[in-house]
XYZ file of C-alpha atoms in Angstrom:
259
model
C 155.169 -9.090 -13.570
C 151.707 -9.845 -14.963
C 150.056 -12.622 -16.934
C 148.670 -10.820 -19.988
C 146.023 -13.488 -20.650
C 144.367 -13.331 -17.236
C 145.639 -9.975 -15.948
C 146.790 -11.619 -12.724
C 149.896 -10.535 -10.840
C 152.621 -13.197 -11.055
C 155.416 -11.638 -9.024
C 156.662 -8.337 -7.581
C 160.364 -7.541 -7.727
C 161.709 -5.512 -4.811
C 165.107 -3.973 -4.179
C 165.377 -0.884 -6.359
C 166.450 2.095 -4.257
C 164.945 4.707 -6.567
C 162.258 5.328 -9.183
C 162.364 2.832 -12.055
C 162.637 4.792 -15.295
C 163.094 1.963 -17.815
C 162.976 -1.840 -17.988
C 164.475 -4.571 -20.151
C 164.172 -8.359 -20.198
C 167.083 -10.528 -21.335
C 166.816 -12.700 -24.433
C 166.445 -15.896 -22.360
C 163.641 -14.354 -20.219
C 165.622 -15.179 -17.071
C 166.542 -11.639 -15.967
C 164.756 -8.300 -15.622
C 166.921 -5.170 -15.618
C 165.735 -1.820 -14.270
C 167.217 1.634 -14.832
C 166.910 3.536 -11.563
C 166.984 7.155 -10.411
C 169.418 5.965 -7.699
C 172.196 6.039 -10.391
C 172.225 2.212 -10.522
C 170.813 -0.652 -12.537
C 169.203 -3.588 -10.763
C 169.198 -7.082 -12.269
C 166.614 -9.534 -10.925
C 166.571 -13.289 -11.382
C 163.016 -13.961 -12.619
C 162.630 -17.420 -11.062
C 163.746 -16.460 -7.548
C 162.638 -12.810 -7.628
C 165.936 -11.762 -6.036
C 168.364 -9.036 -7.105
C 171.296 -10.841 -8.776
C 173.408 -7.770 -9.599
C 173.456 -4.095 -8.728
C 175.329 -2.391 -11.559
C 177.116 0.700 -10.232
C 179.163 3.297 -12.094
C 176.766 5.981 -13.324
C 176.871 9.240 -11.354
C 173.354 10.474 -12.182
C 169.934 8.888 -12.710
C 169.831 6.035 -15.232
C 166.963 6.675 -17.642
C 167.359 4.022 -20.352
C 168.413 0.379 -20.656
C 168.480 -2.169 -23.477
C 169.728 -5.732 -23.861
C 171.331 -7.766 -26.637
C 168.834 -9.308 -29.083
C 170.699 -12.651 -29.077
C 172.924 -12.788 -26.006
C 171.660 -12.600 -22.438
C 175.040 -11.302 -21.343
C 175.351 -7.755 -22.670
C 173.405 -4.716 -21.492
C 173.647 -1.017 -22.398
C 172.450 1.864 -20.252
C 172.264 5.644 -20.554
C 172.215 8.137 -17.700
C 172.024 11.868 -17.063
C 175.761 11.842 -16.359
C 176.013 12.007 -20.181
C 177.410 8.517 -20.576
C 176.363 5.241 -22.161
C 177.755 2.164 -20.436
C 178.157 -1.380 -21.718
C 177.791 -4.080 -19.043
C 178.722 -7.752 -18.910
C 176.115 -9.572 -16.815
C 178.285 -12.652 -16.376
C 180.997 -10.550 -14.775
C 178.632 -8.004 -13.240
C 180.573 -4.897 -14.194
C 180.979 -2.189 -16.860
C 183.215 -3.044 -19.823
C 183.071 0.257 -21.727
C 181.853 3.851 -21.373
C 180.843 6.296 -24.127
C 180.825 10.052 -23.405
C 178.621 12.674 -25.111
C 177.489 16.286 -24.710
C 173.665 16.147 -24.678
C 171.685 14.108 -22.154
C 170.328 10.846 -23.540
C 166.707 9.764 -22.967
C 166.566 6.503 -24.925
C 168.906 3.841 -26.309
C 168.650 0.761 -28.483
C 171.228 -1.881 -29.379
C 171.560 -2.915 -33.014
C 170.691 -6.467 -34.059
C 174.354 -7.515 -34.149
C 175.064 -5.809 -30.813
C 178.052 -3.908 -32.210
C 176.420 -0.480 -32.359
C 173.963 1.442 -30.208
C 171.415 4.088 -31.227
C 170.786 6.923 -28.767
C 168.135 9.652 -28.668
C 169.067 12.943 -27.004
C 167.655 16.094 -25.429
C 169.032 18.148 -28.335
C 166.715 16.256 -30.736
C 169.506 14.249 -32.366
C 169.758 10.542 -33.083
C 173.300 9.229 -32.714
C 174.921 5.933 -33.672
C 177.936 4.655 -31.710
C 180.463 1.871 -32.022
C 179.954 0.285 -28.606
C 183.430 -1.277 -28.470
C 185.497 1.793 -29.403
C 183.089 4.498 -28.178
C 183.407 6.255 -31.552
C 180.507 8.327 -32.902
C 179.690 6.748 -36.279
C 176.804 8.945 -37.387
C 174.480 11.693 -36.185
C 171.258 13.150 -37.542
C 169.033 16.009 -36.327
C 165.723 14.160 -36.309
C 163.596 16.341 -34.025
C 163.205 19.993 -33.086
C 163.033 19.051 -29.385
C 163.997 16.142 -27.117
C 163.950 12.568 -28.404
C 161.882 10.424 -26.006
C 162.055 6.989 -27.608
C 164.275 4.890 -29.892
C 162.882 1.568 -31.146
C 164.352 -0.928 -33.614
C 162.303 -2.970 -36.075
C 162.478 -6.760 -35.767
C 164.504 -7.093 -38.999
C 166.869 -4.324 -37.906
C 166.364 -2.256 -41.068
C 164.319 0.555 -39.493
C 164.705 2.665 -36.369
C 161.763 4.622 -34.925
C 162.323 7.806 -32.947
C 159.698 9.865 -31.140
C 160.160 13.427 -29.938
C 158.591 16.123 -27.780
C 157.811 17.863 -31.084
C 155.090 15.138 -31.353
C 156.692 13.680 -34.478
C 157.598 10.022 -35.008
C 160.384 9.492 -37.539
C 161.365 6.223 -39.193
C 165.002 5.988 -40.338
C 166.872 3.517 -42.507
C 169.427 2.063 -40.071
C 172.133 1.761 -42.749
C 172.035 5.369 -43.956
C 170.129 7.171 -41.138
C 167.970 8.767 -43.830
C 164.317 9.425 -42.938
C 162.025 7.033 -44.796
C 158.801 7.998 -43.030
C 157.286 10.626 -40.710
C 154.196 9.959 -38.616
C 152.108 12.503 -36.726
C 148.524 13.143 -35.643
C 146.797 16.272 -34.382
C 145.698 14.562 -31.160
C 148.945 12.711 -30.483
C 150.973 14.672 -27.912
C 153.774 12.957 -26.028
C 153.477 13.205 -22.244
C 157.091 13.080 -21.048
C 160.764 13.030 -22.029
C 160.617 9.226 -21.694
C 157.413 8.494 -23.625
C 158.107 5.140 -25.323
C 156.627 4.242 -28.705
C 157.136 0.948 -30.532
C 157.105 -0.957 -33.828
C 155.019 -4.128 -34.125
C 156.931 -7.444 -34.423
C 155.817 -7.839 -38.057
C 157.264 -4.351 -38.760
C 153.899 -3.207 -40.170
C 152.662 -0.816 -37.472
C 153.777 1.898 -35.057
C 152.048 2.566 -31.737
C 152.488 5.728 -29.653
C 150.647 6.929 -26.573
C 149.374 10.430 -25.986
C 148.891 12.869 -23.095
C 145.091 12.482 -23.429
C 145.216 8.744 -22.663
C 144.776 7.511 -26.228
C 147.095 5.259 -28.229
C 147.557 6.011 -31.942
C 148.438 3.184 -34.320
C 149.868 3.936 -37.765
C 150.493 1.770 -40.797
C 154.247 1.913 -41.377
C 153.990 1.402 -45.144
C 151.125 3.837 -45.810
C 151.818 6.356 -43.028
C 148.131 6.664 -42.113
C 146.381 6.092 -38.771
C 144.627 2.719 -38.691
C 143.352 2.859 -35.112
C 142.969 5.141 -32.091
C 142.692 3.095 -28.891
C 140.644 4.741 -26.133
C 140.359 3.267 -22.649
C 142.793 5.072 -20.349
C 142.202 8.602 -19.100
C 145.664 9.649 -17.882
C 148.760 10.274 -20.056
C 150.260 7.196 -21.721
C 153.963 6.851 -20.886
C 154.855 3.624 -22.679
C 153.656 1.313 -25.450
C 155.136 -2.128 -25.984
C 154.228 -4.960 -28.338
C 154.558 -8.612 -27.400
C 157.277 -10.390 -29.362
C 154.679 -12.790 -30.775
C 152.476 -9.989 -32.122
C 149.720 -9.782 -29.509
C 148.975 -8.121 -27.228
C 149.996 -4.482 -27.385
C 150.391 -3.026 -23.884
C 150.033 0.627 -22.889
C 151.031 1.974 -19.471
C 149.710 5.247 -18.082
C 150.735 7.814 -15.498
C 148.180 6.551 -12.953
C 149.762 3.099 -12.852
C 147.337 1.232 -15.102
C 148.441 -1.104 -17.896
C 146.000 -1.947 -20.695
C 146.512 -4.855 -23.078
C 145.042 -4.609 -26.576
C 144.355 -7.527 -28.903
């Protein structure tokens, strides 16, 4: 954990038994949850730095995790055992499991926490009722694997990125495409390359295999900035909830913050 103003290391969280493939922070900022290649999720208490829960139940590597936007109790995870699991952090165990046919790389809970969006290796975006496990809707958004699923702050738009180097923006109510973003130099580096929407819902940021970060205007669909500092492939972009900074993490272990 780093202070973005000074760049100083605040704390290191130990205890994960495998590679950490995704991270989430609870709404109250008290817990950090990691998706691990050891088939588990690890939940740290931020203040003490200790593992509070080890969530077990997946039978293959866990590659995606998301938390409720309002409650610090509910967590969803996706693994290469072709399941999505809903967890109750107060109880420390799984409360529901959703089964599907194509491996899932990315997930995102809806604003109300009743549905979950999932992006899959077959290029499809799926919407699930998290309580019943029923598939509510499905759309073929990409010609190859979906790497990222990101919800706008107002919950009206969902951004997906794919290994076809296309970034699609969908209306969450209809799952109709309302925007497509691409750039000749923007090539996603992995099956878990994470892109993001800015907190004001005006911009999209996505990293590239050449170390650059492309920023698009969501309303106009044009590139407004290409950020160049890192030299190795960008694996993740994430915007601060208050608007600044934007952070980009690369394959060599460097994180850049952009104002």
